[in-house]
Amino acid sequence: MISLGINYSEMHDSSACIARDGHVLFAVAEERLSRLKHDARFPSLSIEACLASAGVRADQLDFVCFGWQPAIEALKHDLKCMATGSLPLNYVDLVSTLRRNLSATRKHNGKNQFLARFPTKAQFRFVEHHLAHAISAYSYSGFDDAAVLVLDGRGAWEASSLWHGRDGRLEHVWTIPWPNSLGLFYAQFTQYLGFQPYSDEWKVMGLAPYGEPGINLREFIIPDDDPYKVSTRLLLGDGPAPLAGITARLGPQREAESEIDPKHKNIAFAVQDACEEAMMTLARAAIGKTGTRNLCLAGGVALNSKANGKILSSDIVDRIFVQPAAGDDGVCLGAALAPYLDNGGKLPMHRMRHAYLGSANSDEEIEKTLRTYKLKITRVADPAAAAAEMLADGKILGWFQGRMEFGPRALGSRSILADPRDPEMNAKVNNAVKFREWWRPFAPSILAEMADEYIESATDSPFMILTAQVKLEKRSVIPSVTHVDGSARPQTVEHDVNPLYWHLIREFGDRTGVPVIMNTSFNLRGEPIVCTPTDAVRTFFSSGMDALVMGSFVVEK
Ligand SMILES: [Fe+2]
């Protein structure tokens, strides 16, 4: 059975994946191919890439599965919320919501667009959004029995939902309807703090540890009221301005790119703290209701690595699996498998050990690109050792190897790498390469077998989606990947999962005594992560990186 999964909502992060007999062969977000960050358009390029990679034509597909139901459901829900008063009648997005939903309904959530480009007799499925998220967490978790929490801004009408995964099946337990939404709460404050909502929540999470406790947000959210309650009318603004409820209580909105003052830091602290408490409350409720101590998470709110780490280090759960593409790009992974649930069927259960699901380039292709640009190149026998040598010399590297990652994190395929021992490296990479906000932390890649030397209660963390504490005595050893509160967002690298990247870290460790590398995504601020060798060359020469290691080739400036 060949199944294509698609995320297409006209909101953000369109994507596609292809699965054969329950195994995902390829997955990519449209932004990587179109070079438009968070691209929300119909993912034609991703679909083409999926088909090409699997070597199949559209007419060979058995299923085409979208991770959304026809948008009329969302529209009906919004109208009901306005009638019952949980949404303000003058809800500012109403007109655009109506327009978007009606146009999406006309297009039947992408079916016609699909057929216009890819003629097929495949069956079309429109999978409930939260079910697609839930499958994307449970089916790839490796847990037979698990509580599955889906937390996002909104699906059609859902904001948070709990599912019980057992023996390859998912039982729906409860749903908290939109607009009582943790994602909405976080997004509104992200916007209030001068960032892009449903995109820049990382920035608030990174800023939070610089703040002090003291700001009370209980008017906006009660995080511990089993499970949580957000004050929708206040968050959405009861007047013409969408943030009126917040500005009336906390003062004017921060202007984008303006100074960050202590009040902004304190608000970020309070927002993150409330989100963590709400997620802990939800996790407790999920475990209590299902009676299992395995937890799976998906949905954009599950990208909150700080809260995930807190849940894991609590005594609420034994094991946790956060699907690395927890945001809507990852919905395609769940949608593609939904047909397996037909007629009481079971999901394929394959533990996801890596996210290298995208495209790769051969040395021949890489060399051709480098020669096109007439670059001076060196072919090396051991790119990992060559890279380790340069990193130990303090150089900042572009590292382009193997299949591109799926999901928001670079995990050693499309990464910028640097020496984590240099306390100035954070600022150097930020100023010369990433051009991003000073407070955003960088993450360490660490040999899995050495993780417990550096990380408190180290566990497998292959996806940089669980924050943990760096051991006190190691904080000065790897200062540029230790956040201000002593935390880090580690990637533990196993030899059999990514031998080349493991080898690089090992080589760096042999030279320096520290088997840890600073790893950030290979992109410039505001751009998607690089996909092709051409993207890599362009980004390399638009930044302060010292060298580019791509396949077996090294380019130096
Ligand atoms: Fe979602």
Coordinates of C-alpha atoms and ligand atoms in Angstrom, one line a residue:
M1 CA 0.0 0.0 0.0
I2 CA 1.4 3.4 -1.0
S3 CA 0.0 6.4 0.8
L4 CA 0.8 10.1 0.5
G5 CA 0.3 12.3 3.6
I6 CA -0.2 16.0 3.2
N7 CA -0.5 19.0 5.5
Y8 CA -2.2 21.9 3.7
S9 CA -4.3 24.3 5.7
E10 CA -3.5 27.6 4.0
M11 CA -2.1 28.7 7.4
H12 CA 1.4 27.5 7.7
D13 CA 4.0 24.7 7.1
S14 CA 2.6 22.8 4.1
S15 CA 4.3 19.5 3.8
A16 CA 4.1 16.0 2.3
C17 CA 5.4 12.5 3.0
I18 CA 5.1 9.1 1.3
A19 CA 4.7 5.8 3.0
R20 CA 4.9 2.3 1.6
D21 CA 3.5 -0.5 3.6
G22 CA 3.5 1.6 6.7
H23 CA 7.1 2.8 6.4
V24 CA 7.7 6.5 5.7
L25 CA 10.1 6.7 2.8
F26 CA 10.4 10.5 2.4
A27 CA 9.1 13.6 4.0
V28 CA 9.7 17.3 3.4
A29 CA 8.2 20.7 4.2
E30 CA 7.3 22.9 1.3
E31 CA 9.4 25.8 2.7
R32 CA 12.6 23.9 2.1
L33 CA 11.9 23.5 -1.6
S34 CA 10.2 26.9 -2.3
R35 CA 12.6 28.8 0.0
L36 CA 9.6 30.6 1.6
K37 CA 9.7 30.2 5.4
H38 CA 6.5 28.5 6.7
D39 CA 5.2 28.3 3.2
A40 CA 1.4 27.7 3.4
R41 CA 0.7 27.1 -0.3
F42 CA -0.4 23.9 -1.8
P43 CA 2.7 21.6 -1.4
S44 CA 3.2 20.7 -5.1
L45 CA 7.0 20.7 -4.8
S46 CA 6.9 18.4 -1.8
I47 CA 4.5 16.0 -3.4
E48 CA 6.7 15.9 -6.6
A49 CA 9.8 15.2 -4.4
C50 CA 7.9 12.4 -2.5
L51 CA 6.9 10.7 -5.7
A52 CA 10.3 11.1 -7.3
S53 CA 12.0 9.8 -4.2
A54 CA 9.8 6.7 -4.0
G55 CA 9.9 6.2 -7.7
V56 CA 6.2 6.1 -8.1
R57 CA 3.6 8.0 -10.2
A58 CA 0.6 9.6 -8.8
D59 CA -1.6 7.0 -10.5
Q60 CA 0.1 4.3 -8.4
L61 CA -1.0 5.8 -5.1
D62 CA -3.6 4.0 -3.1
F63 CA -4.4 6.9 -0.7
V64 CA -3.9 10.6 -0.6
C65 CA -4.5 11.7 3.0
F66 CA -4.8 15.3 4.2
G67 CA -4.4 16.1 7.8
W68 CA -7.4 18.3 7.9
Q69 CA -11.2 17.9 7.5
P70 CA -13.1 20.2 5.2
A71 CA -12.9 23.7 6.7
I72 CA -16.7 24.0 7.0
E73 CA -16.3 22.2 10.3
A74 CA -14.1 25.0 11.6
L75 CA -16.5 27.6 10.4
K76 CA -19.5 26.0 12.0
H77 CA -17.6 25.8 15.3
D78 CA -16.6 29.4 15.2
L79 CA -20.2 30.5 14.6
K80 CA -21.3 28.3 17.5
C81 CA -18.6 29.9 19.8
M82 CA -19.8 33.4 18.9
A83 CA -23.4 32.4 19.5
T84 CA -22.5 31.0 23.0
G85 CA -20.2 33.9 23.8
S86 CA -16.8 32.1 24.1
L87 CA -15.7 34.1 21.0
P88 CA -16.2 37.9 20.9
L89 CA -18.9 38.8 18.3
N90 CA -16.5 41.3 16.8
Y91 CA -13.7 38.7 16.7
V92 CA -11.3 40.5 14.5
D93 CA -10.4 37.5 12.4
L94 CA -13.9 36.6 11.6
V95 CA -13.9 38.1 8.1
S96 CA -10.7 36.5 7.2
T97 CA -11.7 33.2 8.8
L98 CA -14.9 33.2 6.9
R99 CA -13.2 34.0 3.6
R100 CA -10.4 31.4 4.2
N101 CA -12.8 28.7 5.3
L102 CA -15.2 29.2 2.4
S103 CA -12.4 29.3 -0.1
A104 CA -10.8 26.2 1.4
T105 CA -14.2 24.4 1.3
R106 CA -14.6 25.3 -2.3
K107 CA -11.2 23.8 -3.0
H108 CA -12.2 20.8 -0.8
N109 CA -9.0 21.1 1.2
G110 CA -6.7 20.6 -1.7
K111 CA -8.3 17.7 -3.5
N112 CA -8.9 19.7 -6.7
Q113 CA -5.5 21.2 -6.6
F114 CA -4.0 17.8 -6.2
L115 CA -6.0 16.3 -9.1
A116 CA -5.2 19.2 -11.4
R117 CA -1.5 18.5 -11.0
F118 CA -1.3 14.8 -10.2
P119 CA -4.1 12.8 -11.9
T120 CA -4.8 9.7 -9.8
K121 CA -7.5 7.3 -8.9
A122 CA -6.3 7.1 -5.3
Q123 CA -8.8 7.3 -2.5
F124 CA -8.8 10.8 -0.8
R125 CA -9.0 11.0 2.9
F126 CA -9.6 14.1 5.1
V127 CA -8.3 13.0 8.5
E128 CA -9.4 14.9 11.6
H129 CA -6.5 17.2 12.4
H130 CA -5.9 16.1 15.9
L131 CA -6.2 12.4 15.0
A132 CA -3.4 13.0 12.4
H133 CA -1.3 14.6 15.0
A134 CA -2.0 11.8 17.5
I135 CA -1.1 9.1 14.9
S136 CA 2.1 11.0 14.2
A137 CA 3.1 10.8 17.8
Y138 CA 1.8 7.3 18.8
S139 CA 2.7 5.3 15.7
Y140 CA 6.3 6.4 15.7
S141 CA 6.8 6.2 19.5
G142 CA 7.7 2.6 19.9
F143 CA 5.2 2.4 22.9
D144 CA 2.5 -0.2 22.7
D145 CA 0.5 1.4 25.5
A146 CA 0.7 5.2 25.7
A147 CA -1.2 8.4 26.6
V148 CA -1.2 10.7 23.6
L149 CA -1.6 14.4 24.1
V150 CA -2.1 16.7 21.1
L151 CA -1.6 20.4 22.0
D152 CA -1.8 23.1 19.3
G153 CA -3.3 26.4 18.4
R154 CA -6.4 24.9 16.8
G155 CA -7.4 22.2 14.5
A156 CA -10.8 22.5 13.0
W157 CA -12.5 22.9 16.4
E158 CA -10.0 21.2 18.7
A159 CA -7.3 22.9 20.8
S160 CA -6.1 20.0 23.1
S161 CA -7.0 16.4 22.9
L162 CA -6.1 13.2 24.7
W163 CA -6.0 9.8 23.1
H164 CA -5.2 6.3 24.5
G165 CA -2.9 4.3 22.2
R166 CA -3.0 0.6 22.8
D167 CA -2.0 -2.3 20.6
G168 CA -1.8 -0.2 17.4
R169 CA -5.2 1.5 18.0
L170 CA -6.1 5.0 19.2
E171 CA -9.0 5.6 21.4
H172 CA -10.2 9.2 21.7
V173 CA -10.6 10.1 25.4
W174 CA -11.4 13.9 25.4
T175 CA -11.0 17.1 23.5
I176 CA -10.8 20.6 24.8
P177 CA -12.4 22.8 22.1
W178 CA -10.9 25.9 20.6
P179 CA -10.6 28.7 21.6
N180 CA -9.7 27.3 25.1
S181 CA -6.2 26.9 23.6
L182 CA -2.7 26.8 25.0
G183 CA -1.4 27.6 21.6
L184 CA -3.6 30.6 21.3
F185 CA -2.4 31.8 24.8
Y186 CA 1.2 31.5 23.9
A187 CA 0.8 33.0 20.4
Q188 CA -1.1 36.1 21.7
F189 CA 1.7 36.9 24.1
T190 CA 4.3 36.1 21.4
Q191 CA 2.7 38.8 19.3
Y192 CA 2.4 41.1 22.3
L193 CA 6.1 40.8 22.9
G194 CA 6.8 41.9 19.3
F195 CA 7.3 38.6 17.6
Q196 CA 5.5 36.6 14.9
P197 CA 2.7 34.5 16.5
Y198 CA 2.6 30.7 15.6
S199 CA 6.2 31.0 14.5
D200 CA 8.4 32.8 17.0
E201 CA 7.3 31.1 20.2
W202 CA 11.0 29.9 20.5
K203 CA 12.0 33.4 21.1
V204 CA 9.7 33.8 24.1
M205 CA 10.9 30.5 25.4
G206 CA 14.5 31.5 25.1
L207 CA 13.9 34.9 26.7
A208 CA 12.0 33.5 29.7
P209 CA 15.0 32.4 31.8
Y210 CA 16.2 36.1 31.8
G211 CA 13.1 37.2 33.6
E212 CA 12.0 37.2 37.2
P213 CA 8.9 35.8 38.7
G214 CA 6.2 38.3 39.8
I215 CA 3.9 39.0 36.9
N216 CA 0.5 37.3 37.5
L217 CA -1.2 36.1 34.4
R218 CA -4.1 34.3 36.1
E219 CA -6.5 36.7 34.5
F220 CA -5.4 35.2 31.2
I221 CA -4.9 31.6 32.1
I222 CA -5.5 29.3 35.0
P223 CA -3.0 26.6 34.2
D224 CA -3.8 24.3 37.1
D225 CA -7.6 24.2 36.8
D226 CA -7.8 20.6 35.7
P227 CA -6.7 20.8 33.0
Y228 CA -6.4 24.6 32.2
K229 CA -8.5 27.5 31.3
V230 CA -7.6 30.4 29.1
S231 CA -9.6 33.7 29.1
T232 CA -10.4 33.8 25.4
R233 CA -12.2 37.0 25.3
L234 CA -9.4 38.8 27.1
L235 CA -6.7 37.2 24.9
L236 CA -8.4 37.9 21.6
G237 CA -9.4 41.4 22.7
D238 CA -13.0 42.5 23.2
G239 CA -12.5 45.6 21.1
P240 CA -11.2 46.4 17.6
A241 CA -7.5 45.8 18.6
P242 CA -6.6 42.1 18.9
L243 CA -4.4 42.6 21.9
A244 CA -6.6 45.1 23.7
G245 CA -7.2 42.8 26.6
I246 CA -3.5 42.4 27.2
T247 CA -2.4 45.9 26.6
A248 CA -5.1 47.2 29.0
R249 CA -3.5 45.2 31.8
L250 CA 0.2 45.0 30.9
G251 CA 0.8 48.2 28.9
P252 CA 1.7 48.8 25.3
Q253 CA 2.8 46.0 23.0
R254 CA 6.5 45.8 22.4
E255 CA 7.5 47.0 18.9
A256 CA 9.3 44.5 16.8
E257 CA 13.1 44.8 16.9
S258 CA 12.9 47.4 19.7
E259 CA 14.9 47.1 23.0
I260 CA 14.0 44.2 25.3
D261 CA 13.5 45.7 28.7
P262 CA 13.2 43.9 32.1
K263 CA 9.4 43.9 31.9
H264 CA 9.4 42.0 28.6
K265 CA 11.7 39.4 30.1
N266 CA 9.4 39.1 33.1
I267 CA 6.4 38.6 30.9
A268 CA 8.2 36.0 28.9
F269 CA 9.0 34.2 32.2
A270 CA 5.4 34.3 33.3
V271 CA 4.1 33.1 29.9
Q272 CA 6.5 30.2 29.8
D273 CA 5.9 29.3 33.5
A274 CA 2.1 29.2 32.9
C275 CA 2.6 27.0 29.8
E276 CA 4.8 24.6 31.7
E277 CA 2.3 24.4 34.6
A278 CA -0.6 23.8 32.2
M279 CA 1.4 21.1 30.3
M280 CA 2.2 19.4 33.6
T281 CA -1.4 19.5 34.6
L282 CA -2.4 18.0 31.3
A283 CA 0.3 15.3 31.5
R284 CA -0.9 14.4 35.0
A285 CA -4.5 14.2 33.8
A286 CA -3.5 12.1 30.8
I287 CA -1.6 9.6 32.8
G288 CA -4.3 9.5 35.4
K289 CA -7.0 8.8 32.8
T290 CA -5.2 6.2 30.7
G291 CA -3.3 4.4 33.5
T292 CA -0.1 4.2 31.5
R293 CA 3.1 6.0 32.2
N294 CA 4.2 6.4 28.6
L295 CA 3.4 9.8 27.2
C296 CA 3.4 10.8 23.5
L297 CA 3.2 14.5 22.5
A298 CA 2.5 16.3 19.2
G299 CA 1.0 19.6 18.1
G300 CA 2.8 22.9 17.9
V301 CA 2.8 23.4 21.7
A302 CA 4.8 20.2 22.1
L303 CA 7.7 22.0 20.5
N304 CA 8.1 23.7 23.9
S305 CA 11.2 21.7 24.8
K306 CA 11.5 23.3 28.2
A307 CA 8.0 22.1 29.2
N308 CA 8.7 18.7 27.7
G309 CA 11.9 18.3 29.7
K310 CA 10.1 19.4 32.9
I311 CA 7.4 16.7 32.4
L312 CA 10.1 14.0 31.8
S313 CA 12.1 15.0 34.8
S314 CA 9.0 15.0 37.0
D315 CA 7.7 11.8 38.5
I316 CA 4.6 12.0 36.3
V317 CA 5.8 9.8 33.4
D318 CA 8.3 7.0 32.9
R319 CA 9.0 7.6 29.2
I320 CA 8.1 10.3 26.8
F321 CA 8.2 10.5 23.0
V322 CA 7.8 13.9 21.3
Q323 CA 7.4 13.6 17.6
P324 CA 10.2 15.9 16.3
A325 CA 8.0 17.5 13.6
A326 CA 5.4 18.2 16.3
G327 CA 4.1 21.3 14.5
D328 CA 1.7 21.1 11.5
D329 CA 4.4 20.0 9.1
G330 CA 4.4 16.7 10.9
V331 CA 0.7 16.2 10.4
C332 CA 1.4 14.5 7.1
L333 CA 3.2 11.7 8.9
G334 CA 0.0 10.8 10.8
A335 CA -2.4 11.4 7.9
A336 CA -0.5 9.0 5.7
L337 CA -1.1 6.1 8.2
A338 CA -4.8 6.9 9.0
P339 CA -6.1 4.3 6.4
Y340 CA -4.6 1.6 8.6
L341 CA -7.3 2.3 11.2
D342 CA -10.1 1.4 8.7
N343 CA -12.5 -1.3 9.8
G344 CA -10.9 -1.7 13.3
G345 CA -7.4 -2.1 11.8
K346 CA -4.1 -1.4 13.5
L347 CA -1.5 1.2 12.9
P348 CA 2.0 0.2 11.8
M349 CA 4.2 0.7 14.8
H350 CA 7.8 1.7 14.0
R351 CA 9.9 3.6 16.5
M352 CA 11.3 6.8 14.9
R353 CA 15.0 6.9 15.7
H354 CA 15.9 9.7 13.3
A355 CA 14.4 12.4 11.3
Y356 CA 16.6 12.1 8.2
L357 CA 13.7 11.7 5.8
G358 CA 14.5 14.4 3.2
S359 CA 16.7 14.6 0.1
A360 CA 20.4 13.8 -0.2
N361 CA 23.0 14.7 -2.8
S362 CA 25.8 12.6 -4.2
D363 CA 29.4 13.7 -4.2
E364 CA 29.1 14.1 -8.0
E365 CA 26.1 16.5 -7.6
I366 CA 27.9 18.4 -4.9
E367 CA 31.1 18.7 -6.9
K368 CA 29.2 19.9 -10.0
T369 CA 27.6 22.7 -8.0
L370 CA 30.9 23.7 -6.4
R371 CA 32.6 23.8 -9.8
T372 CA 29.7 25.8 -11.3
Y373 CA 30.5 28.5 -8.8
K374 CA 34.3 28.2 -9.6
L375 CA 35.1 27.6 -5.9
K376 CA 38.4 26.4 -4.7
I377 CA 37.6 23.0 -3.3
T378 CA 39.5 20.2 -1.5
R379 CA 38.4 16.6 -1.6
V380 CA 39.0 14.9 1.8
A381 CA 39.1 11.2 2.6
D382 CA 37.5 11.8 6.1
P383 CA 35.2 14.8 6.2
A384 CA 34.4 14.2 9.8
A385 CA 38.0 14.3 10.9
A386 CA 38.6 17.4 8.7
A387 CA 35.6 19.1 10.2
A388 CA 36.7 18.2 13.8
E389 CA 40.1 19.7 13.1
M390 CA 38.7 23.0 12.0
L391 CA 36.2 23.1 14.8
A392 CA 39.0 22.6 17.3
D393 CA 40.7 25.5 15.7
G394 CA 37.7 27.7 16.5
K395 CA 36.3 27.8 13.0
I396 CA 32.5 28.0 12.3
L397 CA 31.5 25.4 9.8
G398 CA 28.6 24.7 7.5
W399 CA 28.0 21.0 7.6
F400 CA 26.0 19.5 4.7
Q401 CA 25.8 15.7 4.7
G402 CA 23.3 12.9 3.9
R403 CA 19.5 13.2 4.0
M404 CA 17.9 16.4 5.1
E405 CA 16.1 16.4 8.4
F406 CA 12.3 16.6 8.6
G407 CA 11.0 19.0 11.3
P408 CA 12.3 22.3 12.6
R409 CA 15.7 21.2 14.0
A410 CA 19.0 20.5 12.2
L411 CA 20.4 17.3 13.6
G412 CA 23.7 17.0 11.9
S413 CA 22.7 16.9 8.2
R414 CA 22.1 20.6 7.5
S415 CA 23.8 22.2 10.4
I416 CA 26.1 25.0 11.4
L417 CA 28.7 23.7 13.8
A418 CA 31.1 25.4 16.2
D419 CA 33.2 24.8 19.3
P420 CA 31.0 24.8 22.5
R421 CA 34.0 25.5 24.8
D422 CA 34.5 29.0 23.7
P423 CA 32.3 31.3 25.8
E424 CA 32.3 33.9 23.0
M425 CA 31.1 31.4 20.4
N426 CA 27.5 32.0 21.1
A427 CA 27.9 35.7 20.3
K428 CA 30.2 35.0 17.4
V429 CA 27.7 32.6 15.7
N430 CA 24.9 35.0 16.4
N431 CA 26.6 38.0 15.1
A432 CA 28.4 36.5 12.1
V433 CA 26.2 33.8 11.0
K434 CA 22.7 33.6 12.3
F435 CA 22.0 37.4 12.7
R436 CA 19.5 36.5 15.4
E437 CA 18.4 37.7 18.8
W438 CA 21.2 37.6 21.4
W439 CA 19.2 35.7 24.0
R440 CA 18.4 32.6 21.9
P441 CA 20.4 29.7 23.1
F442 CA 22.3 27.2 21.0
A443 CA 22.1 23.5 21.5
P444 CA 24.7 20.8 21.9
S445 CA 25.1 17.5 20.0
I446 CA 26.7 15.0 22.2
L447 CA 27.8 11.3 21.9
A448 CA 24.9 9.4 23.4
E449 CA 27.2 7.2 25.4
M450 CA 28.8 10.3 27.0
A451 CA 25.6 12.2 27.7
D452 CA 25.4 11.4 31.4
E453 CA 28.8 13.0 31.9
Y454 CA 27.4 16.3 30.9
I455 CA 23.6 16.2 31.4
E456 CA 21.7 15.6 34.6
S457 CA 19.5 12.4 34.4
A458 CA 20.5 12.1 30.7
T459 CA 18.1 10.2 28.5
D460 CA 17.9 9.4 24.8
S461 CA 17.2 12.8 23.2
P462 CA 17.8 12.4 19.5
F463 CA 15.6 15.3 18.4
M464 CA 16.6 18.3 20.5
I465 CA 13.1 18.6 21.8
L466 CA 13.7 17.9 25.5
T467 CA 15.5 20.5 27.7
A468 CA 17.7 19.2 30.5
Q469 CA 20.1 20.7 33.0
V470 CA 23.8 20.7 32.3
K471 CA 25.8 19.3 35.2
L472 CA 27.1 22.1 37.4
E473 CA 30.7 21.1 36.9
K474 CA 30.3 21.1 33.1
R475 CA 28.6 24.4 32.6
S476 CA 32.0 26.2 32.3
V477 CA 33.3 23.4 30.0
I478 CA 30.6 24.0 27.4
P479 CA 29.5 27.6 28.1
S480 CA 28.2 28.4 24.6
V481 CA 25.6 25.7 24.7
T482 CA 24.5 26.2 28.3
H483 CA 21.6 28.6 28.7
V484 CA 21.5 31.3 31.4
D485 CA 19.5 29.0 33.7
G486 CA 22.0 26.1 33.3
S487 CA 19.8 24.3 30.8
A488 CA 20.5 22.9 27.4
R489 CA 18.5 21.2 24.6
P490 CA 20.8 18.3 23.8
Q491 CA 20.8 16.0 20.8
T492 CA 22.2 12.6 21.8
V493 CA 23.9 11.1 18.8
E494 CA 24.0 7.3 18.4
H495 CA 26.6 5.6 16.2
D496 CA 24.2 3.4 14.3
V497 CA 21.8 6.2 13.7
N498 CA 24.2 8.7 12.2
P499 CA 27.7 7.2 12.0
L500 CA 29.3 10.2 10.2
Y501 CA 28.1 12.8 12.6
W502 CA 28.9 10.5 15.6
H503 CA 32.4 10.2 14.1
L504 CA 32.8 14.0 13.8
I505 CA 31.9 14.5 17.5
R506 CA 34.2 11.6 18.5
E507 CA 37.0 13.2 16.5
F508 CA 36.4 16.5 18.1
G509 CA 36.4 14.8 21.5
D510 CA 39.7 13.1 20.8
R511 CA 41.3 16.5 20.0
T512 CA 39.7 18.5 22.8
G513 CA 38.6 16.1 25.5
V514 CA 35.0 17.3 25.0
P515 CA 32.7 15.1 22.9
V516 CA 30.2 17.9 22.4
I517 CA 29.6 20.1 19.4
M518 CA 27.5 23.3 19.1
N519 CA 24.9 22.6 16.5
T520 CA 22.5 25.1 15.0
S521 CA 20.4 25.0 11.9
F522 CA 22.1 25.8 8.5
N523 CA 20.2 28.9 7.6
L524 CA 20.2 32.6 8.0
R525 CA 17.7 34.5 10.1
G526 CA 14.2 34.4 8.6
E527 CA 15.2 31.8 5.9
P528 CA 14.3 28.1 5.8
I529 CA 17.1 25.6 6.5
V530 CA 19.2 24.9 3.4
C531 CA 18.1 22.0 1.2
T532 CA 20.3 21.8 -1.9
P533 CA 24.1 22.4 -2.4
T534 CA 23.3 25.6 -4.1
D535 CA 21.3 26.8 -1.0
A536 CA 24.3 25.9 1.1
V537 CA 26.8 27.8 -1.0
R538 CA 24.6 30.8 -1.1
T539 CA 24.1 30.8 2.7
F540 CA 27.8 30.1 3.3
F541 CA 28.8 33.2 1.3
S542 CA 26.1 35.4 2.9
S543 CA 27.5 34.8 6.4
G544 CA 30.5 34.7 8.5
M545 CA 31.1 31.0 8.4
D546 CA 34.7 30.0 7.9
A547 CA 34.4 26.8 6.0
L548 CA 31.8 24.6 4.3
V549 CA 32.1 20.8 4.5
M550 CA 29.7 19.3 2.0
G551 CA 29.9 15.6 1.1
S552 CA 33.6 14.9 0.7
F553 CA 34.5 18.5 -0.2
V554 CA 35.8 21.4 1.9
V555 CA 35.4 25.0 0.8
E556 CA 37.2 27.6 2.8
K557 CA 37.1 31.4 2.7
Ligands
FE1 FE -1.9 21.4 14.5

